[in-house]
mmCIF file of C-alpha atoms and ligand atoms in Angstrom:
data_model
loop_
_atom_site.group_PDB
_atom_site.id
_atom_site.type_symbol
_atom_site.label_atom_id
_atom_site.label_comp_id
_atom_site.label_asym_id
_atom_site.label_seq_id
_atom_site.Cartn_x
_atom_site.Cartn_y
_atom_site.Cartn_z
ATOM 1 C CA UNK A 88 0.371 -0.081 -0.206
ATOM 2 C CA UNK A 89 1.196 3.150 -0.876
ATOM 3 C CA UNK A 90 0.144 7.346 -0.965
ATOM 4 C CA UNK A 91 0.171 8.989 -4.313
ATOM 5 C CA UNK A 92 1.526 13.013 -5.212
ATOM 6 C CA UNK A 93 1.125 14.588 -8.202
ATOM 7 C CA UNK A 94 3.621 17.930 -7.826
ATOM 8 C CA UNK A 95 2.635 19.821 -11.150
ATOM 9 C CA UNK A 96 2.229 17.257 -13.643
ATOM 10 C CA UNK A 97 1.299 17.993 -16.737
ATOM 11 C CA UNK A 98 0.934 16.112 -20.385
ATOM 12 C CA UNK A 99 1.280 18.312 -23.480
ATOM 13 C CA UNK A 100 0.193 15.396 -26.183
ATOM 14 C CA UNK A 101 2.719 15.906 -29.498
ATOM 15 C CA UNK A 102 0.304 17.388 -31.208
ATOM 16 C CA UNK A 103 0.236 20.128 -29.317
ATOM 17 C CA UNK A 104 -2.733 20.085 -26.640
ATOM 18 C CA UNK A 105 -2.348 20.295 -23.214
ATOM 19 C CA UNK A 106 -4.068 17.105 -21.745
ATOM 20 C CA UNK A 107 -2.984 17.732 -17.991
ATOM 21 C CA UNK A 108 -2.319 20.838 -16.246
ATOM 22 C CA UNK A 109 0.161 21.348 -13.644
ATOM 23 C CA UNK A 110 -2.164 19.030 -11.029
ATOM 24 C CA UNK A 111 -1.381 19.353 -7.955
ATOM 25 C CA UNK A 112 -2.607 16.103 -5.514
ATOM 26 C CA UNK A 113 -1.132 13.877 -3.423
ATOM 27 C CA UNK A 114 -3.193 11.385 -2.026
ATOM 28 C CA UNK A 115 -3.039 8.776 1.212
ATOM 29 C CA UNK A 116 -1.892 5.724 1.740
ATOM 30 C CA UNK A 117 -5.367 3.196 1.425
ATOM 31 C CA UNK A 118 -8.001 6.577 0.179
ATOM 32 C CA UNK A 119 -10.119 5.876 -2.554
ATOM 33 C CA UNK A 120 -9.550 9.084 -4.268
ATOM 34 C CA UNK A 121 -12.607 9.561 -7.901
ATOM 35 C CA UNK A 122 -10.894 10.867 -11.035
ATOM 36 C CA UNK A 123 -14.789 13.191 -11.851
ATOM 37 C CA UNK A 124 -15.089 15.412 -15.017
ATOM 38 C CA UNK A 125 -17.024 15.785 -18.344
ATOM 39 C CA UNK A 126 -15.021 13.770 -21.364
ATOM 40 C CA UNK A 127 -11.735 15.016 -22.565
ATOM 41 C CA UNK A 128 -10.542 17.021 -19.770
ATOM 42 C CA UNK A 129 -7.861 15.316 -18.968
ATOM 43 C CA UNK A 130 -8.938 11.870 -16.945
ATOM 44 C CA UNK A 131 -7.457 8.607 -18.489
ATOM 45 C CA UNK A 132 -4.705 10.321 -19.115
ATOM 46 C CA UNK A 133 -3.733 11.468 -15.517
ATOM 47 C CA UNK A 134 -4.297 7.813 -14.348
ATOM 48 C CA UNK A 135 -2.923 6.120 -17.411
ATOM 49 C CA UNK A 136 0.280 9.381 -16.147
ATOM 50 C CA UNK A 137 -0.080 7.265 -12.504
ATOM 51 C CA UNK A 138 0.138 4.297 -14.167
ATOM 52 C CA UNK A 139 2.995 4.784 -16.187
ATOM 53 C CA UNK A 140 1.408 3.931 -19.508
ATOM 54 C CA UNK A 141 2.204 8.584 -20.688
ATOM 55 C CA UNK A 142 5.321 9.742 -20.636
ATOM 56 C CA UNK A 143 4.540 13.246 -18.362
ATOM 57 C CA UNK A 144 5.685 16.246 -19.891
ATOM 58 C CA UNK A 145 6.328 18.160 -16.932
ATOM 59 C CA UNK A 146 6.504 17.550 -12.803
ATOM 60 C CA UNK A 147 6.658 14.957 -10.532
ATOM 61 C CA UNK A 148 5.258 12.020 -9.110
ATOM 62 C CA UNK A 149 5.607 9.845 -6.260
ATOM 63 C CA UNK A 150 4.682 7.089 -5.226
ATOM 64 C CA UNK A 151 5.499 5.663 -0.932
ATOM 65 C CA UNK A 152 7.294 9.162 -1.302
ATOM 66 C CA UNK A 153 9.498 7.905 -4.223
ATOM 67 C CA UNK A 154 10.313 9.530 -7.564
ATOM 68 C CA UNK A 155 8.583 7.231 -9.736
ATOM 69 C CA UNK A 156 8.745 9.475 -12.772
ATOM 70 C CA UNK A 157 11.330 6.279 -14.878
ATOM 71 C CA UNK A 158 10.772 3.239 -13.885
ATOM 72 C CA UNK A 159 9.370 1.046 -16.320
ATOM 73 C CA UNK A 160 5.293 0.406 -15.185
ATOM 74 C CA UNK A 161 5.349 -3.517 -14.678
ATOM 75 C CA UNK A 162 7.677 -1.224 -11.755
ATOM 76 C CA UNK A 163 5.380 0.605 -10.005
ATOM 77 C CA UNK A 164 3.819 -2.036 -8.858
ATOM 78 C CA UNK A 165 0.094 -1.143 -9.506
ATOM 79 C CA UNK A 166 -3.062 -2.742 -10.972
ATOM 80 C CA UNK A 167 -5.485 -1.181 -14.052
ATOM 81 C CA UNK A 168 -8.135 -2.233 -13.775
ATOM 82 C CA UNK A 169 -10.238 -0.543 -17.583
ATOM 83 C CA UNK A 170 -13.356 -0.586 -18.779
ATOM 84 C CA UNK A 171 -13.328 -3.431 -21.725
ATOM 85 C CA UNK A 172 -11.319 -6.240 -19.518
ATOM 86 C CA UNK A 173 -10.052 -8.327 -21.902
ATOM 87 C CA UNK A 174 -10.491 -12.411 -20.562
ATOM 88 C CA UNK A 175 -9.189 -14.986 -21.551
ATOM 89 C CA UNK A 176 -12.033 -16.985 -23.090
ATOM 90 C CA UNK A 177 -9.499 -20.001 -23.824
ATOM 91 C CA UNK A 178 -8.800 -20.247 -20.193
ATOM 92 C CA UNK A 179 -10.642 -20.431 -16.601
ATOM 93 C CA UNK A 180 -11.958 -17.888 -14.472
ATOM 94 C CA UNK A 181 -8.580 -18.921 -11.690
ATOM 95 C CA UNK A 182 -6.686 -19.492 -14.347
ATOM 96 C CA UNK A 183 -7.638 -15.860 -15.552
ATOM 97 C CA UNK A 184 -7.216 -14.363 -12.643
ATOM 98 C CA UNK A 185 -3.420 -16.571 -11.657
ATOM 99 C CA UNK A 186 -2.214 -15.105 -15.154
ATOM 100 C CA UNK A 187 -0.015 -13.189 -13.798
ATOM 101 C CA UNK A 188 1.854 -14.146 -10.770
ATOM 102 C CA UNK A 189 1.876 -16.903 -13.451
ATOM 103 C CA UNK A 190 3.691 -15.377 -15.447
ATOM 104 C CA UNK A 191 6.249 -13.867 -12.266
ATOM 105 C CA UNK A 192 6.885 -17.678 -11.354
ATOM 106 C CA UNK A 193 4.853 -17.511 -8.154
ATOM 107 C CA UNK A 194 4.722 -21.217 -7.130
ATOM 108 C CA UNK A 195 1.625 -22.010 -7.733
ATOM 109 C CA UNK A 196 -0.239 -23.502 -4.430
ATOM 110 C CA UNK A 197 0.817 -19.441 -3.450
ATOM 111 C CA UNK A 198 -0.887 -18.455 -6.846
ATOM 112 C CA UNK A 199 -4.485 -21.510 -5.258
ATOM 113 C CA UNK A 200 -4.446 -19.522 -2.773
ATOM 114 C CA UNK A 201 -3.818 -15.944 -3.612
ATOM 115 C CA UNK A 202 -6.858 -16.701 -6.403
ATOM 116 C CA UNK A 203 -9.334 -17.954 -3.975
ATOM 117 C CA UNK A 204 -8.647 -15.399 -0.887
ATOM 118 C CA UNK A 205 -9.453 -12.804 -3.944
ATOM 119 C CA UNK A 206 -12.446 -15.225 -5.751
ATOM 120 C CA UNK A 207 -13.897 -15.008 -1.717
ATOM 121 C CA UNK A 208 -13.768 -11.260 -1.476
ATOM 122 C CA UNK A 209 -16.286 -11.396 -5.571
ATOM 123 C CA UNK A 210 -18.365 -13.988 -4.187
ATOM 124 C CA UNK A 211 -16.562 -15.877 -7.731
ATOM 125 C CA UNK A 212 -15.802 -19.093 -5.586
ATOM 126 C CA UNK A 213 -18.403 -21.262 -7.576
ATOM 127 C CA UNK A 214 -17.446 -19.582 -11.028
ATOM 128 C CA UNK A 215 -13.278 -20.013 -10.371
ATOM 129 C CA UNK A 216 -13.777 -23.500 -13.377
ATOM 130 C CA UNK A 217 -15.918 -21.778 -15.596
ATOM 131 C CA UNK A 218 -15.032 -20.040 -19.129
ATOM 132 C CA UNK A 219 -15.602 -15.943 -19.089
ATOM 133 C CA UNK A 220 -17.811 -17.013 -21.922
ATOM 134 C CA UNK A 221 -20.164 -17.801 -19.338
ATOM 135 C CA UNK A 222 -20.281 -15.830 -17.242
ATOM 136 C CA UNK A 223 -22.432 -12.391 -17.397
ATOM 137 C CA UNK A 224 -21.583 -8.849 -17.872
ATOM 138 C CA UNK A 225 -21.244 -8.115 -14.455
ATOM 139 C CA UNK A 226 -19.305 -11.645 -13.085
ATOM 140 C CA UNK A 227 -16.907 -10.789 -16.096
ATOM 141 C CA UNK A 228 -15.818 -7.041 -14.405
ATOM 142 C CA UNK A 229 -15.326 -8.932 -10.834
ATOM 143 C CA UNK A 230 -12.980 -11.711 -12.783
ATOM 144 C CA UNK A 231 -11.159 -8.581 -13.628
ATOM 145 C CA UNK A 232 -11.404 -7.688 -10.701
ATOM 146 C CA UNK A 233 -9.816 -10.054 -9.039
ATOM 147 C CA UNK A 234 -6.780 -10.489 -10.955
ATOM 148 C CA UNK A 235 -6.346 -6.907 -9.647
ATOM 149 C CA UNK A 236 -6.371 -8.119 -6.313
ATOM 150 C CA UNK A 237 -3.966 -11.654 -6.168
ATOM 151 C CA UNK A 238 -1.310 -9.519 -7.448
ATOM 152 C CA UNK A 239 -1.613 -7.389 -4.349
ATOM 153 C CA UNK A 240 -0.414 -4.404 -5.837
ATOM 154 C CA UNK A 241 -0.159 -1.040 -3.737
ATOM 155 C CA UNK A 242 -2.669 0.194 -5.280
ATOM 156 C CA UNK A 243 -5.290 0.642 -8.033
ATOM 157 C CA UNK A 244 -6.018 2.858 -10.824
ATOM 158 C CA UNK A 245 -9.110 1.507 -12.221
ATOM 159 C CA UNK A 246 -10.703 3.575 -15.691
ATOM 160 C CA UNK A 247 -14.273 3.438 -15.809
ATOM 161 C CA UNK A 248 -14.570 -0.210 -15.218
ATOM 162 C CA UNK A 249 -18.394 -0.435 -14.965
ATOM 163 C CA UNK A 250 -19.278 2.035 -17.909
ATOM 164 C CA UNK A 251 -20.040 -1.217 -19.618
ATOM 165 C CA UNK A 252 -22.999 -2.729 -17.590
ATOM 166 C CA UNK A 253 -26.402 -1.538 -18.065
ATOM 167 C CA UNK A 254 -27.543 0.299 -15.255
ATOM 168 C CA UNK A 255 -28.794 -1.938 -12.396
ATOM 169 C CA UNK A 256 -25.753 -3.666 -12.565
ATOM 170 C CA UNK A 257 -23.413 -0.566 -12.880
ATOM 171 C CA UNK A 258 -24.994 -0.061 -9.450
ATOM 172 C CA UNK A 259 -24.644 -2.994 -7.490
ATOM 173 C CA UNK A 260 -20.663 -3.334 -9.384
ATOM 174 C CA UNK A 261 -20.614 0.360 -7.612
ATOM 175 C CA UNK A 262 -21.411 -0.791 -4.476
ATOM 176 C CA UNK A 263 -19.397 -4.741 -4.332
ATOM 177 C CA UNK A 264 -16.747 -1.525 -5.583
ATOM 178 C CA UNK A 265 -17.159 0.697 -2.563
ATOM 179 C CA UNK A 266 -17.108 -2.562 -0.116
ATOM 180 C CA UNK A 267 -14.295 -4.847 -1.347
ATOM 181 C CA UNK A 268 -11.614 -0.843 -1.316
ATOM 182 C CA UNK A 269 -13.158 -0.806 2.259
ATOM 183 C CA UNK A 270 -11.891 -4.298 3.565
ATOM 184 C CA UNK A 271 -8.631 -4.459 1.376
ATOM 185 C CA UNK A 272 -8.673 -0.655 2.162
ATOM 186 C CA UNK A 273 -5.654 -0.985 -0.383
ATOM 187 C CA UNK A 274 -5.607 3.307 -2.609
ATOM 188 C CA UNK A 275 -7.756 3.390 -5.384
ATOM 189 C CA UNK A 276 -7.779 6.331 -7.367
ATOM 190 C CA UNK A 277 -11.574 5.802 -10.252
ATOM 191 C CA UNK A 278 -12.592 6.827 -13.704
ATOM 192 C CA UNK A 279 -16.069 8.314 -14.086
ATOM 193 C CA UNK A 280 -17.801 11.066 -15.931
ATOM 194 C CA UNK A 281 -20.797 10.458 -13.648
ATOM 195 C CA UNK A 282 -20.585 12.510 -10.624
ATOM 196 C CA UNK A 283 -23.625 10.441 -8.520
ATOM 197 C CA UNK A 284 -20.855 7.491 -9.080
ATOM 198 C CA UNK A 285 -18.453 9.861 -8.350
ATOM 199 C CA UNK A 286 -19.841 11.024 -4.817
ATOM 200 C CA UNK A 287 -21.508 8.019 -3.770
ATOM 201 C CA UNK A 288 -17.770 6.453 -4.130
ATOM 202 C CA UNK A 289 -15.248 8.587 -2.968
ATOM 203 C CA UNK A 290 -13.402 10.013 -0.318
ATOM 204 C CA UNK A 291 -12.931 12.267 -1.726
ATOM 205 C CA UNK A 292 -13.270 13.339 -5.472
ATOM 206 C CA UNK A 293 -10.851 15.562 -8.143
ATOM 207 C CA UNK A 294 -12.719 17.058 -10.134
ATOM 208 C CA UNK A 295 -11.706 18.397 -13.131
ATOM 209 C CA UNK A 296 -11.624 21.097 -16.343
ATOM 210 C CA UNK A 297 -9.972 21.476 -19.724
ATOM 211 C CA UNK A 298 -7.604 19.266 -17.648
ATOM 212 C CA UNK A 299 -7.178 21.485 -14.256
ATOM 213 C CA UNK A 300 -8.471 20.433 -11.488
ATOM 214 C CA UNK A 301 -11.043 22.546 -9.796
ATOM 215 C CA UNK A 302 -11.536 20.918 -6.429
ATOM 216 C CA UNK A 303 -10.141 18.256 -4.524
ATOM 217 C CA UNK A 304 -12.553 17.419 -1.548
ATOM 218 C CA UNK A 305 -15.280 15.139 0.379
ATOM 219 C CA UNK A 306 -18.694 14.697 -1.675
ATOM 220 C CA UNK A 307 -19.346 16.777 1.027
ATOM 221 C CA UNK A 308 -17.732 19.912 0.863
ATOM 222 C CA UNK A 309 -18.464 19.527 -3.259
ATOM 223 C CA UNK A 310 -22.024 19.801 -2.476
ATOM 224 C CA UNK A 311 -21.898 22.504 -0.120
ATOM 225 C CA UNK A 312 -19.006 24.270 -0.453
ATOM 226 C CA UNK A 313 -18.591 24.472 -4.324
ATOM 227 C CA UNK A 314 -15.397 26.736 -4.871
ATOM 228 C CA UNK A 315 -16.449 27.428 -7.956
ATOM 229 C CA UNK A 316 -18.918 27.685 -10.510
ATOM 230 C CA UNK A 317 -17.945 24.994 -12.088
ATOM 231 C CA UNK A 318 -18.074 22.270 -9.925
ATOM 232 C CA UNK A 319 -21.747 23.647 -8.706
ATOM 233 C CA UNK A 320 -23.212 22.654 -11.349
ATOM 234 C CA UNK A 321 -21.311 19.557 -12.715
ATOM 235 C CA UNK A 322 -22.170 17.811 -7.832
ATOM 236 C CA UNK A 323 -25.476 17.355 -7.244
ATOM 237 C CA UNK A 324 -28.424 16.053 -8.791
ATOM 238 C CA UNK A 325 -30.775 18.286 -10.195
ATOM 239 C CA UNK A 326 -28.324 20.436 -10.643
ATOM 240 C CA UNK A 327 -27.855 23.927 -8.578
ATOM 241 C CA UNK A 328 -30.010 26.750 -9.692
ATOM 242 C CA UNK A 329 -28.085 29.940 -11.285
ATOM 243 C CA UNK A 330 -29.189 32.940 -12.323
ATOM 244 C CA UNK A 331 -26.931 35.949 -12.474
ATOM 245 C CA UNK A 332 -27.218 39.851 -11.471
ATOM 246 C CA UNK A 333 -25.527 42.669 -9.165
ATOM 247 C CA UNK A 334 -25.230 42.942 -6.169
ATOM 248 C CA UNK A 335 -26.079 46.377 -4.366
ATOM 249 C CA UNK A 336 -26.320 46.901 -0.411
ATOM 250 C CA UNK A 337 -26.696 43.597 0.712
ATOM 251 C CA UNK A 338 -29.679 41.796 -1.577
ATOM 252 C CA UNK A 339 -28.417 40.840 -5.386
ATOM 253 C CA UNK A 340 -30.382 42.016 -8.635
ATOM 254 C CA UNK A 341 -31.751 38.667 -10.017
ATOM 255 C CA UNK A 342 -34.629 38.185 -12.098
ATOM 256 C CA UNK A 343 -36.324 36.602 -9.124
ATOM 257 C CA UNK A 344 -36.361 39.736 -7.242
ATOM 258 C CA UNK A 345 -34.302 42.090 -4.679
ATOM 259 C CA UNK A 346 -32.896 38.216 -3.360
ATOM 260 C CA UNK A 347 -31.539 39.117 0.808
ATOM 261 C CA UNK A 348 -28.167 37.929 1.678
ATOM 262 C CA UNK A 349 -28.106 36.769 5.372
ATOM 263 C CA UNK A 350 -25.196 39.097 6.747
ATOM 264 C CA UNK A 351 -23.057 35.470 6.679
ATOM 265 C CA UNK A 352 -23.049 35.684 2.619
ATOM 266 C CA UNK A 353 -23.220 39.627 2.581
ATOM 267 C CA UNK A 354 -19.360 39.799 4.631
ATOM 268 C CA UNK A 355 -18.169 37.830 2.273
ATOM 269 C CA UNK A 356 -18.763 39.075 -0.796
ATOM 270 C CA UNK A 357 -18.557 42.630 0.260
ATOM 271 C CA UNK A 358 -15.502 42.373 0.791
ATOM 272 C CA UNK A 359 -14.246 43.325 -2.398
ATOM 273 C CA UNK A 360 -15.335 46.562 -3.685
ATOM 274 C CA UNK A 361 -19.148 46.646 -3.124
ATOM 275 C CA UNK A 362 -20.694 46.788 -6.620
ATOM 276 C CA UNK A 363 -20.154 43.608 -8.575
ATOM 277 C CA UNK A 364 -22.154 41.160 -11.128
ATOM 278 C CA UNK A 365 -22.104 38.297 -9.817
ATOM 279 C CA UNK A 366 -23.820 34.437 -9.937
ATOM 280 C CA UNK A 367 -26.648 33.524 -7.456
ATOM 281 C CA UNK A 368 -26.342 30.322 -7.183
ATOM 282 C CA UNK A 369 -29.147 27.959 -4.485
ATOM 283 C CA UNK A 370 -29.641 24.099 -4.510
ATOM 284 C CA UNK A 371 -32.665 22.446 -5.153
ATOM 285 C CA UNK A 372 -33.647 22.345 -2.074
ATOM 286 C CA UNK A 373 -33.197 25.941 -1.193
ATOM 287 C CA UNK A 374 -37.093 26.509 -2.269
ATOM 288 C CA UNK A 375 -40.515 25.274 -0.294
ATOM 289 C CA UNK A 376 -43.724 26.682 -1.226
ATOM 290 C CA UNK A 377 -43.992 30.347 0.762
ATOM 291 C CA UNK A 378 -47.048 29.321 2.849
ATOM 292 C CA UNK A 379 -44.770 25.649 4.135
ATOM 293 C CA UNK A 380 -42.302 28.881 5.454
ATOM 294 C CA UNK A 381 -43.628 30.849 7.384
ATOM 295 C CA UNK A 382 -41.992 33.734 9.162
ATOM 296 C CA UNK A 383 -39.216 32.086 8.731
ATOM 297 C CA UNK A 384 -36.297 35.172 6.600
ATOM 298 C CA UNK A 385 -35.948 34.258 3.264
ATOM 299 C CA UNK A 386 -36.355 35.232 -0.059
ATOM 300 C CA UNK A 387 -40.636 34.712 -1.388
ATOM 301 C CA UNK A 388 -41.445 35.159 -4.956
ATOM 302 C CA UNK A 389 -44.248 34.223 -7.740
ATOM 303 C CA UNK A 390 -43.329 31.231 -9.889
ATOM 304 C CA UNK A 391 -44.990 29.909 -12.701
ATOM 305 C CA UNK A 392 -44.595 25.765 -13.259
ATOM 306 C CA UNK A 393 -43.910 24.585 -16.658
ATOM 307 C CA UNK A 394 -43.274 21.450 -15.010
ATOM 308 C CA UNK A 395 -44.214 18.582 -12.201
ATOM 309 C CA UNK A 396 -42.673 15.813 -11.254
ATOM 310 C CA UNK A 397 -44.421 13.620 -7.842
ATOM 311 C CA UNK A 398 -41.763 11.538 -7.003
ATOM 312 C CA UNK A 399 -43.588 9.675 -3.835
ATOM 313 C CA UNK A 400 -41.145 11.007 -1.642
ATOM 314 C CA UNK A 401 -40.992 14.862 -3.122
ATOM 315 C CA UNK A 402 -41.871 16.732 -5.827
ATOM 316 C CA UNK A 403 -39.866 18.900 -8.574
ATOM 317 C CA UNK A 404 -40.969 21.661 -10.115
ATOM 318 C CA UNK A 405 -39.692 23.574 -12.799
ATOM 319 C CA UNK A 406 -40.457 27.170 -12.774
ATOM 320 C CA UNK A 407 -39.522 29.757 -15.519
ATOM 321 C CA UNK A 408 -37.835 32.180 -14.050
ATOM 322 C CA UNK A 409 -37.315 35.894 -15.636
ATOM 323 C CA UNK A 410 -40.683 36.144 -17.084
ATOM 324 C CA UNK A 411 -43.553 35.017 -14.704
ATOM 325 C CA UNK A 412 -41.431 35.649 -12.097
ATOM 326 C CA UNK A 413 -40.560 39.531 -12.302
ATOM 327 C CA UNK A 414 -42.808 42.730 -10.639
ATOM 328 C CA UNK A 415 -42.619 45.045 -13.274
ATOM 329 C CA UNK A 416 -39.304 47.283 -11.560
ATOM 330 C CA UNK A 417 -37.012 44.020 -11.540
ATOM 331 C CA UNK A 418 -34.968 44.781 -14.889
ATOM 332 C CA UNK A 419 -35.142 41.213 -17.065
ATOM 333 C CA UNK A 420 -31.831 39.800 -17.190
ATOM 334 C CA UNK A 421 -32.223 35.934 -17.724
ATOM 335 C CA UNK A 422 -34.793 33.583 -19.079
ATOM 336 C CA UNK A 423 -34.308 30.381 -17.171
ATOM 337 C CA UNK A 424 -35.926 27.833 -15.441
ATOM 338 C CA UNK A 425 -35.214 26.625 -12.383
ATOM 339 C CA UNK A 426 -36.249 23.339 -9.925
ATOM 340 C CA UNK A 427 -37.211 23.805 -6.981
ATOM 341 C CA UNK A 428 -37.239 20.139 -4.675
ATOM 342 C CA UNK A 429 -40.314 20.360 -2.164
ATOM 343 C CA UNK A 430 -41.430 16.980 0.478
ATOM 344 C CA UNK A 431 -44.682 15.038 -1.683
ATOM 345 C CA UNK A 432 -47.097 16.433 -0.421
ATOM 346 C CA UNK A 433 -46.714 19.365 -2.910
ATOM 347 C CA UNK A 434 -49.914 20.626 -4.255
ATOM 348 C CA UNK A 435 -48.651 22.226 -7.009
ATOM 349 C CA UNK A 436 -50.675 21.710 -10.555
ATOM 350 C CA UNK A 437 -48.548 22.532 -14.124
ATOM 351 C CA UNK A 438 -49.798 26.481 -14.983
ATOM 352 C CA UNK A 439 -50.033 27.697 -11.601
ATOM 353 C CA UNK A 440 -48.345 30.769 -10.249
ATOM 354 C CA UNK A 441 -46.558 29.138 -6.873
ATOM 355 C CA UNK A 442 -45.904 31.735 -3.671
ATOM 356 C CA UNK A 443 -42.065 29.530 -3.401
ATOM 357 C CA UNK A 444 -39.410 30.672 -0.682
ATOM 358 C CA UNK A 445 -36.021 30.592 -0.531
ATOM 359 C CA UNK A 446 -34.236 29.438 2.292
ATOM 360 C CA UNK A 447 -30.929 32.840 1.477
ATOM 361 C CA UNK A 448 -29.083 31.389 3.932
ATOM 362 C CA UNK A 449 -28.416 28.697 1.623
ATOM 363 C CA UNK A 450 -27.159 30.682 -0.968
ATOM 364 C CA UNK A 451 -23.875 30.230 -3.124
ATOM 365 C CA UNK A 452 -22.075 33.401 -4.901
ATOM 366 C CA UNK A 453 -19.890 33.426 -7.319
ATOM 367 C CA UNK A 454 -18.262 36.356 -9.278
ATOM 368 C CA UNK A 455 -19.499 36.241 -12.747
ATOM 369 C CA UNK A 456 -15.981 36.899 -13.552
ATOM 370 C CA UNK A 457 -14.202 34.113 -12.585
ATOM 371 C CA UNK A 458 -16.587 32.143 -11.502
ATOM 372 C CA UNK A 459 -14.696 32.059 -8.215
ATOM 373 C CA UNK A 460 -16.870 31.580 -5.324
ATOM 374 C CA UNK A 461 -16.691 34.593 -3.231
ATOM 375 C CA UNK A 462 -19.020 32.055 -0.108
ATOM 376 C CA UNK A 463 -17.289 28.660 0.144
ATOM 377 C CA UNK A 464 -15.338 30.210 3.080
ATOM 378 C CA UNK A 465 -18.184 31.829 4.635
HETATM 379 N N1 ADP B 599 -2.940 9.901 -27.650
HETATM 380 C C1 ADP B 599 -3.146 11.064 -27.782
HETATM 381 N N2 ADP B 599 -2.636 12.792 -28.475
HETATM 382 C C2 ADP B 599 -2.947 13.407 -28.411
HETATM 383 N N3 ADP B 599 -4.363 14.061 -27.681
HETATM 384 C C3 ADP B 599 -4.997 12.938 -26.928
HETATM 385 C C4 ADP B 599 -4.175 11.614 -26.807
HETATM 386 N N4 ADP B 599 -5.306 11.025 -25.411
HETATM 387 C C5 ADP B 599 -5.851 11.544 -25.561
HETATM 388 N N5 ADP B 599 -6.300 12.584 -26.339
HETATM 389 C C6 ADP B 599 -6.687 14.432 -25.889
HETATM 390 O O1 ADP B 599 -6.536 14.591 -24.361
HETATM 391 C C7 ADP B 599 -8.177 15.075 -23.592
HETATM 392 C C8 ADP B 599 -7.759 14.430 -23.075
HETATM 393 O O2 ADP B 599 -7.649 13.219 -23.676
HETATM 394 P P1 ADP B 599 -7.704 11.656 -22.685
HETATM 395 O O3 ADP B 599 -7.372 11.706 -20.716
HETATM 396 O O4 ADP B 599 -8.699 10.283 -22.869
HETATM 397 O O5 ADP B 599 -9.872 12.199 -21.568
HETATM 398 P P2 ADP B 599 -11.338 11.859 -20.586
HETATM 399 O O6 ADP B 599 -10.208 10.931 -20.293
HETATM 400 O O7 ADP B 599 -11.472 12.430 -19.700
HETATM 401 O O8 ADP B 599 -11.827 11.430 -21.317
HETATM 402 C C9 ADP B 599 -8.913 15.291 -25.298
HETATM 403 O O9 ADP B 599 -8.701 16.607 -25.287
HETATM 404 C C10 ADP B 599 -8.049 14.043 -25.520
HETATM 405 O O10 ADP B 599 -8.867 13.941 -26.880
HETATM 406 MG MG1 MG B 600 -11.738 8.627 -20.631
#
């Protein structure tokens, strides 16, 4: 087992494309870390550099505190699990799992024992004598994991290992991987473009965009204190709602009226020059029916329900703002849709003018130009 450190690691491909830009990460021994971000943001490139499969253009990678820039992949003692797990079709599950050990001339009895142990962890004991063709997709993926486990590597690197599986199996395998990682306690880096997978699996999540690290934090912190507009919009489902606005004397003029900021946020955003262009962010659960909020401080406005989704325990109401929500005095800057997550017993019909309440304590404020959060540390 080992910690993994990336120090200013960059990758410029031959065509001049900067796939990863000066990436700094300090991953603790035993930690389960996720790289997440949209397709093309550099996740696979970063992982392959750690594995030694891709040369790094700049910076340093350390495993267990030792520089590995010049170390061959096979000597880094790291196991990779890919989306396309090529199992040998003519070999049994046991032979597939033990193949790397056989190559390294491990004694037969020891191979058998390590394969057996891995099979127990992965619930594959009954299938050890079968061929890959006789297994389901999920079982095959577990064999691929098993192949990595038997080597007892210092770390696992997994690149979208579940993306070939159907949705139900993906959720099952996600749970299996989380349990496995906890049980083995092996440092693991797991790549996915799926933010739900990222926040359910990871101890910490590194959010990447265009090769640049946006934030590296626990799922809870990413959700509650996103450092950038991009992270705020990427993490969470339904996504955070945004409205552009102008900050003036403690309130933000937006398409849903002048939203007053509580003292804590006001102090954070007014540290600068006072009046500025901002983007206001509110998670769907920051809204409630005005009637349910009673006298609680916050912002009240009325909006037309355009779509109503009843999910049983909650109701999602999509409302337009920038049109119906306006009183005549408010400048129209945005025509957008926002989604409010209301309690399951909320009675809302499409087309209805809904009196809503926004919990201003839960607002996020971002600089409109830089996208940096002004309130993440407030
Ligand atoms: N071998 C390569 N040569 C040139 N560009 C590449 C190569 N591999 C990946 N890229 C580019 O680098 C960027 C990051 O790719 P990748 O790391 O595969 O992203 P992700 O895994 O996040 O989808 C993309 O723009 C991709 O087109
Ligand atoms: Mg990739």
